[in-house]
């Protein structure tokens, strides 16, 4: 197990599209352990995507259960999602987002209120799950990383919707 260094904006690796994982092998499983350890090493972190540590594979991990808002809402606890695909989405919510790869800033981003996600779990079994509220935001944010998008790419106005962090949470 290892805590992996996190790429920071404007690292070009963050703009790359990640490739599907062909199978949850021993190597992939060991990488997922490292990703989990990296997420847990950062207090308040609710998710991380493989490309943030320089691995261009479609793997994300999310856990909003310890978050002050996410933990109050319906959630699945720890989620390891391999090849996640958002099959359907609905509703709208405007949320303030941050990212370990963009440490100095937060921004208001519009996201869907709920999503239906198809993925493989960490054993390689197919799962379909519905996520709502804060957990759905976290998944949408991490899936964006797999396609080379940061939350900065999602703001409607660079002038009014991006904020400098007062302190790092
Ligand atoms: Ni992020």
XYZ file of N, CA, C and O and ligand atoms in Angstrom:
677
model
N 0.849 -1.200 0.000
C 0.000 0.000 0.000
C 0.877 1.241 0.000
O 1.948 1.255 0.572
N 0.380 2.260 -0.653
C 1.179 3.480 -0.763
C 0.268 4.685 -0.958
O -0.794 4.561 -1.579
N 0.689 5.800 -0.387
C -0.004 7.059 -0.663
C 0.637 7.650 -1.912
O 1.856 7.840 -1.963
N -0.178 7.900 -2.927
C 0.347 8.332 -4.226
C 0.315 9.853 -4.334
O -0.597 10.503 -3.809
N 1.306 10.428 -5.026
C 1.281 11.888 -5.234
C 0.140 12.289 -6.179
O -0.173 11.557 -7.121
N -0.471 13.431 -5.888
C -1.634 13.885 -6.651
C -1.229 14.968 -7.645
O -0.586 15.950 -7.277
N -1.584 14.754 -8.908
C -1.295 15.746 -9.943
C -2.116 16.999 -9.678
O -3.266 16.921 -9.258
N -1.504 18.152 -9.932
C -2.220 19.402 -9.707
C -2.344 20.200 -10.995
O -1.448 20.192 -11.835
N -3.481 20.878 -11.112
C -3.735 21.802 -12.198
C -2.558 22.761 -12.315
O -2.107 23.257 -11.284
N -2.018 23.061 -13.489
C -2.489 22.648 -14.821
C -1.734 21.446 -15.407
O -1.437 21.456 -16.601
N -1.456 20.432 -14.650
C -0.762 19.262 -15.185
C -1.548 18.708 -16.393
O -2.748 18.456 -16.285
N -0.879 18.522 -17.539
C -1.605 18.072 -18.735
C -2.253 16.695 -18.579
O -3.226 16.376 -19.273
N -1.750 15.878 -17.640
C -2.343 14.560 -17.401
C -3.790 14.640 -16.970
O -4.573 13.710 -17.195
N -4.164 15.768 -16.356
C -5.545 15.934 -15.882
C -6.524 16.192 -17.025
O -7.737 16.142 -16.822
N -5.982 16.489 -18.222
C -6.841 16.767 -19.384
C -7.030 15.538 -20.270
O -7.711 15.596 -21.286
N -6.404 14.434 -19.895
C -6.443 13.225 -20.721
C -7.718 12.421 -20.457
O -8.268 12.451 -19.363
N -8.122 11.677 -21.499
C -9.246 10.756 -21.331
C -8.694 9.400 -20.901
O -7.734 8.904 -21.486
N -9.275 8.820 -19.865
C -8.795 7.539 -19.347
C -9.403 6.369 -20.116
O -10.494 6.472 -20.671
N -8.690 5.255 -20.107
C -9.121 4.060 -20.840
C -9.890 3.097 -19.938
O -9.603 2.997 -18.738
N -10.830 2.339 -20.529
C -11.555 1.342 -19.750
C -10.608 0.281 -19.188
O -9.575 -0.023 -19.789
N -10.981 -0.240 -18.036
C -10.224 -1.323 -17.408
C -10.750 -2.635 -17.989
O -11.963 -2.844 -18.063
N -9.838 -3.520 -18.420
C -10.303 -4.749 -19.077
C -10.641 -5.848 -18.065
O -11.391 -6.759 -18.367
N -10.094 -5.758 -16.878
C -10.447 -6.752 -15.862
C -9.853 -6.329 -14.527
O -8.826 -5.661 -14.487
N -10.537 -6.695 -13.445
C -10.025 -6.335 -12.121
C -9.000 -7.402 -11.703
O -9.296 -8.358 -11.003
N -7.787 -7.225 -12.197
C -6.678 -8.143 -11.922
C -6.088 -7.856 -10.536
O -6.477 -6.884 -9.882
N -5.128 -8.666 -10.126
C -4.422 -8.427 -8.861
C -3.767 -7.053 -8.862
O -3.781 -6.344 -7.859
N -3.189 -6.670 -10.023
C -2.528 -5.357 -10.121
C -3.550 -4.228 -9.957
O -3.293 -3.238 -9.273
N -4.700 -4.376 -10.628
C -5.738 -3.344 -10.532
C -6.223 -3.248 -9.084
O -6.394 -2.155 -8.535
N -6.401 -4.403 -8.448
C -6.872 -4.428 -7.076
C -5.871 -3.756 -6.129
O -6.264 -3.002 -5.225
N -4.576 -3.985 -6.367
C -3.541 -3.341 -5.544
C -3.552 -1.833 -5.770
O -3.386 -1.040 -4.829
N -3.777 -1.421 -7.027
C -3.853 0.009 -7.323
C -5.042 0.644 -6.597
O -4.939 1.745 -6.052
N -6.186 -0.071 -6.581
C -7.375 0.446 -5.886
C -7.068 0.647 -4.393
O -7.469 1.647 -3.799
N -6.318 -0.284 -3.795
C -5.914 -0.117 -2.387
C -5.108 1.168 -2.191
O -5.306 1.899 -1.223
N -4.197 1.433 -3.130
C -3.392 2.660 -3.048
C -4.266 3.910 -3.197
O -4.060 4.915 -2.515
N -5.236 3.816 -4.107
C -6.133 4.948 -4.332
C -6.944 5.239 -3.054
O -7.106 6.395 -2.653
N -7.415 4.176 -2.417
C -8.172 4.328 -1.165
C -7.293 4.935 -0.074
O -7.717 5.826 0.658
N -6.055 4.450 0.002
C -5.155 4.969 1.026
C -4.848 6.447 0.771
O -4.788 7.252 1.704
N -4.711 6.808 -0.499
C -4.442 8.197 -0.866
C -5.625 9.088 -0.502
O -5.450 10.183 0.050
N -6.842 8.596 -0.765
C -8.044 9.370 -0.413
C -8.125 9.557 1.107
O -8.366 10.662 1.588
N -7.876 8.482 1.839
C -8.022 8.550 3.306
C -6.935 9.381 3.958
O -7.118 9.871 5.076
N -5.806 9.549 3.268
C -4.694 10.332 3.824
C -4.995 11.825 3.807
O -4.309 12.610 4.449
N -6.016 12.204 3.051
C -6.337 13.622 2.933
C -7.633 13.904 3.677
O -8.704 13.485 3.243
N -7.564 14.593 4.809
C -8.763 14.805 5.627
C -9.859 15.521 4.836
O -9.580 16.471 4.113
N -11.072 15.036 4.957
C -12.196 15.677 4.284
C -12.363 15.273 2.836
O -13.292 15.722 2.174
N -11.464 14.436 2.340
C -11.548 14.030 0.936
C -12.669 13.015 0.756
O -12.752 12.028 1.476
N -13.547 13.275 -0.228
C -14.707 12.395 -0.423
C -14.636 11.597 -1.714
O -15.562 10.848 -2.025
N -13.546 11.755 -2.462
C -13.438 10.977 -3.684
C -12.148 11.275 -4.413
O -11.535 12.327 -4.211
N -11.740 10.311 -5.230
C -10.536 10.501 -6.037
C -10.667 9.632 -7.289
O -11.329 8.577 -7.258
N -10.065 10.092 -8.364
C -10.115 9.353 -9.628
C -8.692 8.974 -10.024
O -7.739 9.718 -9.761
N -8.545 7.817 -10.664
C -7.215 7.296 -11.014
C -6.328 8.305 -11.755
O -5.140 8.409 -11.441
N -6.866 9.063 -12.724
C -5.976 9.999 -13.437
C -5.375 11.079 -12.535
O -4.341 11.654 -12.877
N -5.973 11.330 -11.378
C -5.393 12.316 -10.453
C -4.052 11.864 -9.887
O -3.287 12.673 -9.382
N -3.803 10.545 -9.940
C -2.492 10.047 -9.499
C -1.692 9.522 -10.701
O -0.761 8.742 -10.556
N -2.097 9.991 -11.899
C -1.311 9.701 -13.088
C -1.592 8.356 -13.746
O -0.856 7.934 -14.634
N -2.666 7.687 -13.323
C -3.035 6.396 -13.924
C -4.271 6.621 -14.795
O -5.353 6.916 -14.278
N -4.107 6.502 -16.119
C -5.220 6.833 -17.013
C -6.142 5.630 -17.220
O -6.310 5.122 -18.324
N -6.728 5.189 -16.114
C -7.667 4.059 -16.107
C -8.973 4.519 -15.498
O -8.983 5.326 -14.564
N -10.077 3.949 -15.998
C -11.389 4.415 -15.551
C -11.769 3.779 -14.205
O -12.552 2.836 -14.134
N -11.194 4.341 -13.149
C -11.447 3.876 -11.778
C -11.654 5.102 -10.896
O -10.839 6.029 -10.934
N -12.738 5.082 -10.103
C -12.937 6.136 -9.111
C -13.304 5.502 -7.771
O -13.830 4.388 -7.733
N -12.997 6.202 -6.692
C -13.497 5.799 -5.384
C -14.170 7.015 -4.749
O -13.715 8.149 -4.923
N -15.282 6.763 -4.074
C -16.073 7.834 -3.461
C -16.536 7.339 -2.097
O -16.901 6.171 -1.953
N -16.496 8.219 -1.108
C -17.098 7.904 0.186
C -17.526 9.210 0.851
O -16.689 9.950 1.371
N -18.821 9.486 0.802
C -19.319 10.743 1.383
C -19.866 10.537 2.795
O -20.366 11.481 3.402
N -19.743 9.298 3.316
C -20.425 9.003 4.590
C -19.881 9.820 5.768
O -20.589 10.045 6.737
N -18.623 10.290 5.680
C -18.055 11.078 6.775
C -18.178 12.581 6.561
O -17.723 13.373 7.382
N -18.808 12.973 5.473
C -18.909 14.404 5.155
C -20.083 15.043 5.888
O -21.126 14.403 6.076
N -19.928 16.314 6.260
C -20.990 16.937 7.075
C -22.334 17.011 6.352
O -23.383 16.889 6.968
N -22.308 17.207 5.016
C -23.596 17.173 4.304
C -23.892 15.767 3.786
O -24.967 15.219 4.033
N -22.900 15.186 3.074
C -23.119 13.890 2.430
C -23.503 12.797 3.411
O -24.319 11.923 3.099
N -22.914 12.858 4.625
C -23.179 11.831 5.621
C -24.605 11.871 6.148
O -25.120 10.883 6.657
N -25.259 13.066 6.014
C -26.647 13.225 6.489
C -27.629 12.703 5.456
O -28.789 12.456 5.773
N -27.181 12.609 4.210
C -28.087 12.213 3.130
C -27.925 10.732 2.833
O -26.972 10.091 3.255
N -28.869 10.224 2.044
C -28.804 8.835 1.593
C -27.484 8.614 0.841
O -27.130 9.391 -0.035
N -26.729 7.563 1.237
C -25.491 7.284 0.502
C -25.120 5.814 0.632
O -25.667 5.096 1.467
N -24.167 5.399 -0.205
C -23.769 3.990 -0.255
C -22.502 3.700 0.552
O -21.931 2.620 0.417
N -22.015 4.673 1.326
C -20.750 4.450 2.029
C -19.608 4.418 1.024
O -19.596 5.183 0.065
N -18.675 3.517 1.232
C -17.530 3.442 0.318
C -17.932 2.801 -1.010
O -18.487 1.701 -1.040
N -17.631 3.514 -2.086
C -17.903 2.990 -3.429
C -16.601 2.924 -4.224
O -15.887 3.924 -4.331
N -16.310 1.745 -4.757
C -15.220 1.599 -5.725
C -15.909 1.327 -7.053
O -16.631 0.331 -7.188
N -15.732 2.217 -8.022
C -16.426 2.074 -9.306
C -15.409 1.982 -10.432
O -14.616 2.907 -10.656
N -15.445 0.838 -11.123
C -14.552 0.595 -12.247
C -15.380 0.732 -13.533
O -16.484 0.178 -13.601
N -14.869 1.478 -14.490
C -15.592 1.758 -15.743
C -16.983 2.338 -15.485
O -17.966 1.893 -16.097
N -17.109 3.316 -14.589
C -18.439 3.863 -14.305
C -19.006 4.594 -15.519
O -18.274 5.281 -16.239
N -20.301 4.405 -15.712
C -20.978 5.081 -16.808
C -22.289 5.622 -16.273
O -23.045 4.886 -15.628
N -22.547 6.901 -16.519
C -23.806 7.492 -16.062
C -24.864 7.218 -17.127
O -24.794 7.732 -18.234
N -25.829 6.365 -16.765
C -26.842 5.917 -17.731
C -27.978 6.920 -17.851
O -28.591 7.049 -18.897
N -28.299 7.575 -16.749
C -29.414 8.526 -16.749
C -29.158 9.548 -15.656
O -28.441 9.270 -14.696
N -29.711 10.732 -15.836
C -29.561 11.786 -14.828
C -30.797 12.656 -14.855
O -31.480 12.733 -15.871
N -31.062 13.313 -13.720
C -32.233 14.175 -13.677
C -32.116 15.234 -12.607
O -31.315 15.114 -11.683
N -32.893 16.286 -12.749
C -32.879 17.381 -11.792
C -31.618 18.212 -11.908
O -30.725 17.910 -12.698
N -31.586 19.293 -11.139
C -30.429 20.189 -11.172
C -30.117 20.648 -9.770
O -31.032 20.853 -8.964
N -28.831 20.824 -9.473
C -28.426 21.447 -8.213
C -27.155 22.242 -8.465
O -26.293 21.830 -9.241
N -27.073 23.397 -7.822
C -25.875 24.223 -7.925
C -25.086 24.001 -6.643
O -25.619 24.166 -5.553
N -23.814 23.600 -6.778
C -23.028 23.262 -5.590
C -21.647 23.889 -5.653
O -21.106 24.142 -6.715
N -21.089 24.132 -4.456
C -19.717 24.633 -4.381
C -18.799 23.420 -4.325
O -18.909 22.606 -3.409
N -17.906 23.308 -5.304
C -17.014 22.150 -5.374
C -15.562 22.551 -5.211
O -15.161 23.658 -5.554
N -14.786 21.589 -4.699
C -13.345 21.729 -4.639
C -12.743 20.441 -5.156
O -13.463 19.499 -5.488
N -11.405 20.412 -5.240
C -10.746 19.235 -5.794
C -9.301 19.211 -5.314
O -8.654 20.255 -5.268
N -8.812 18.032 -4.967
C -7.418 17.926 -4.511
C -6.424 18.334 -5.596
O -5.295 18.687 -5.295
N -6.855 18.293 -6.855
C -5.965 18.685 -7.948
C -6.011 20.186 -8.235
O -5.259 20.678 -9.070
N -6.934 20.886 -7.552
C -7.052 22.342 -7.723
C -7.138 22.955 -6.321
O -8.168 23.480 -5.919
N -6.041 22.861 -5.542
C -6.150 23.142 -4.112
C -6.520 24.576 -3.751
O -7.091 24.804 -2.696
N -6.239 25.542 -4.591
C -6.447 26.936 -4.185
C -7.841 27.483 -4.416
O -8.125 28.607 -4.020
N -8.737 26.713 -5.046
C -9.993 27.291 -5.505
C -11.205 26.404 -5.238
O -11.087 25.189 -5.126
N -12.357 27.043 -5.168
C -13.629 26.321 -5.223
C -14.464 27.027 -6.287
O -14.125 28.142 -6.718
N -15.554 26.391 -6.704
C -16.393 27.034 -7.717
C -17.816 26.521 -7.609
O -18.060 25.413 -7.138
N -18.749 27.357 -8.074
C -20.141 26.933 -8.171
C -20.328 26.181 -9.481
O -20.007 26.693 -10.549
N -20.830 24.968 -9.366
C -20.978 24.100 -10.530
C -22.399 23.556 -10.554
O -22.948 23.203 -9.514
N -22.982 23.496 -11.747
C -24.316 22.900 -11.857
C -24.190 21.410 -12.149
O -23.473 21.010 -13.062
N -24.869 20.610 -11.346
C -24.845 19.155 -11.514
C -26.266 18.616 -11.501
O -27.194 19.284 -11.028
N -26.405 17.364 -11.963
C -27.697 16.689 -11.861
C -27.992 16.382 -10.398
O -27.083 16.195 -9.584
N -29.271 16.301 -10.057
C -29.687 15.984 -8.687
C -29.547 14.487 -8.405
O -29.148 14.087 -7.329
N -29.871 13.672 -9.396
C -29.730 12.214 -9.223
C -29.149 11.605 -10.494
O -29.284 12.156 -11.584
N -28.482 10.466 -10.320
C -27.899 9.755 -11.460
C -28.098 8.247 -11.287
O -28.219 7.750 -10.161
N -28.107 7.567 -12.406
C -28.132 6.106 -12.421
C -26.797 5.682 -13.030
O -26.431 6.134 -14.126
N -26.048 4.853 -12.290
C -24.682 4.532 -12.690
C -24.524 3.027 -12.894
O -24.997 2.225 -12.081
N -23.844 2.689 -13.972
C -23.485 1.310 -14.267
C -21.964 1.220 -14.082
O -21.234 2.094 -14.537
N -21.483 0.194 -13.387
C -20.033 0.076 -13.152
C -19.702 -1.361 -12.769
O -20.597 -2.192 -12.584
N -18.421 -1.632 -12.647
C -17.973 -2.871 -12.016
C -17.545 -2.513 -10.604
O -16.992 -1.431 -10.373
N -17.787 -3.426 -9.663
C -17.289 -3.183 -8.310
C -15.854 -3.691 -8.206
O -15.265 -4.114 -9.207
N -15.284 -3.678 -7.009
C -13.861 -4.003 -6.936
C -13.574 -5.486 -7.109
O -12.424 -5.894 -7.237
N -14.647 -6.301 -7.129
C -14.477 -7.723 -7.477
C -14.711 -7.966 -8.966
O -14.618 -9.097 -9.427
N -15.047 -6.902 -9.698
C -15.282 -7.063 -11.132
C -16.711 -7.435 -11.478
O -17.024 -7.737 -12.621
N -17.608 -7.391 -10.479
C -19.028 -7.696 -10.717
C -19.771 -6.432 -11.151
O -19.535 -5.349 -10.611
N -20.702 -6.611 -12.099
C -21.458 -5.447 -12.558
C -22.448 -4.989 -11.497
O -23.127 -5.811 -10.885
N -22.501 -3.678 -11.282
C -23.487 -3.122 -10.362
C -24.193 -1.948 -11.042
O -23.606 -1.269 -11.892
N -25.444 -1.745 -10.665
C -26.174 -0.569 -11.126
C -26.711 0.101 -9.876
O -27.307 -0.562 -9.025
N -26.416 1.372 -9.721
C -26.885 2.044 -8.513
C -27.397 3.432 -8.831
O -27.003 4.051 -9.820
N -28.307 3.883 -7.944
C -28.827 5.229 -8.071
C -28.196 6.058 -6.959
O -28.109 5.601 -5.824
N -27.718 7.229 -7.289
C -27.161 8.126 -6.273
C -27.897 9.454 -6.346
O -28.259 9.920 -7.430
N -28.110 10.050 -5.171
C -28.825 11.326 -5.114
C -28.001 12.336 -4.333
O -27.067 11.982 -3.606
N -28.354 13.612 -4.482
C -27.783 14.671 -3.667
C -26.272 14.727 -3.710
O -25.654 14.641 -4.768
N -25.681 14.831 -2.538
C -24.241 15.058 -2.440
C -23.430 13.898 -3.024
O -22.402 14.097 -3.673
N -23.891 12.675 -2.778
C -23.156 11.523 -3.330
C -23.169 11.555 -4.862
O -22.161 11.231 -5.505
N -24.269 11.956 -5.428
C -24.349 12.017 -6.893
C -23.410 13.092 -7.434
O -22.793 12.912 -8.480
N -23.259 14.194 -6.689
C -22.314 15.248 -7.093
C -20.895 14.690 -7.111
O -20.132 14.901 -8.056
N -20.553 13.966 -6.036
C -19.195 13.428 -5.922
C -18.907 12.470 -7.081
O -17.823 12.519 -7.682
N -19.866 11.627 -7.424
C -19.651 10.681 -8.533
C -19.521 11.432 -9.856
O -18.634 11.143 -10.662
N -20.378 12.431 -10.074
C -20.300 13.196 -11.328
C -18.950 13.894 -11.441
O -18.334 13.931 -12.520
N -18.450 14.441 -10.330
C -17.149 15.117 -10.307
C -16.030 14.131 -10.664
O -15.157 14.447 -11.484
N -16.063 12.941 -10.059
C -14.985 11.965 -10.303
C -15.058 11.379 -11.718
O -14.034 11.161 -12.353
N -16.273 11.127 -12.206
C -16.404 10.618 -13.584
C -15.866 11.651 -14.573
O -15.217 11.296 -15.565
N -16.081 12.938 -14.283
C -15.517 13.995 -15.127
C -13.998 13.856 -15.253
O -13.436 14.061 -16.328
N -13.325 13.527 -14.143
C -11.864 13.349 -14.187
C -11.473 12.296 -15.224
O -10.437 12.419 -15.884
N -12.298 11.256 -15.365
C -11.977 10.163 -16.302
C -12.048 10.634 -17.751
O -11.471 10.017 -18.643
N -12.785 11.730 -17.971
C -12.905 12.270 -19.325
C -12.041 13.515 -19.516
O -12.148 14.204 -20.534
N -11.184 13.802 -18.529
C -10.267 14.936 -18.670
C -10.865 16.282 -18.313
O -10.341 17.321 -18.702
N -11.982 16.271 -17.578
C -12.600 17.531 -17.163
C -12.389 17.787 -15.677
O -12.481 16.872 -14.859
N -12.134 19.058 -15.354
C -12.084 19.503 -13.959
C -13.336 20.343 -13.696
O -13.990 20.801 -14.635
N -13.649 20.573 -12.414
C -14.838 21.387 -12.119
C -14.717 22.784 -12.722
O -15.718 23.415 -13.037
N -13.463 23.243 -12.923
C -13.247 24.560 -13.532
C -13.821 24.616 -14.948
O -14.200 25.682 -15.435
N -13.875 23.450 -15.615
C -14.429 23.385 -16.972
C -15.944 23.462 -16.970
O -16.565 23.580 -18.023
N -16.563 23.343 -15.803
C -18.025 23.262 -15.699
C -18.674 24.556 -15.230
O -19.903 24.611 -15.123
N -17.880 25.561 -14.872
C -18.508 26.783 -14.345
C -19.102 27.596 -15.494
O -18.574 27.593 -16.606
N -20.195 28.258 -15.208
C -20.808 29.040 -16.287
C -20.140 30.406 -16.432
O -20.054 30.935 -17.521
N -19.636 30.988 -15.328
C -18.943 32.270 -15.441
C -17.635 32.252 -14.648
O -17.650 32.142 -13.425
N -16.516 32.372 -15.356
C -15.209 32.381 -14.692
C -15.102 33.596 -13.762
O -14.463 33.549 -12.720
N -15.788 34.703 -14.128
C -15.688 35.933 -13.335
C -16.407 35.836 -11.998
O -15.946 36.352 -10.992
N -17.571 35.182 -11.989
C -18.374 35.235 -10.763
C -18.497 33.891 -10.031
O -18.965 33.858 -8.904
N -18.102 32.803 -10.661
C -18.368 31.494 -10.053
C -17.133 30.773 -9.502
O -17.242 29.662 -9.006
N -15.957 31.380 -9.615
C -14.748 30.750 -9.068
C -14.268 31.567 -7.861
O -14.251 32.794 -7.907
N -13.921 30.853 -6.792
C -13.540 31.523 -5.543
C -12.198 31.009 -5.060
O -11.904 29.822 -5.178
N -11.398 31.896 -4.475
C -10.139 31.513 -3.865
C -10.445 30.922 -2.485
O -11.241 31.483 -1.737
N -9.849 29.800 -2.187
C -10.066 29.201 -0.866
C -9.441 30.058 0.221
O -8.303 30.477 0.090
N -10.196 30.280 1.319
C -9.631 31.024 2.436
C -8.673 30.116 3.208
O -7.615 30.522 3.618
N -9.090 28.876 3.404
C -8.191 27.927 4.026
C -8.473 26.574 3.401
O -9.566 26.329 2.923
N -7.482 25.730 3.395
C -7.659 24.438 2.752
C -8.371 23.478 3.686
O -7.938 23.230 4.794
N -9.525 22.956 3.206
C -10.283 22.004 4.013
C -9.793 20.600 3.703
O -9.780 20.216 2.560
Ni -11.458 16.265 -8.241
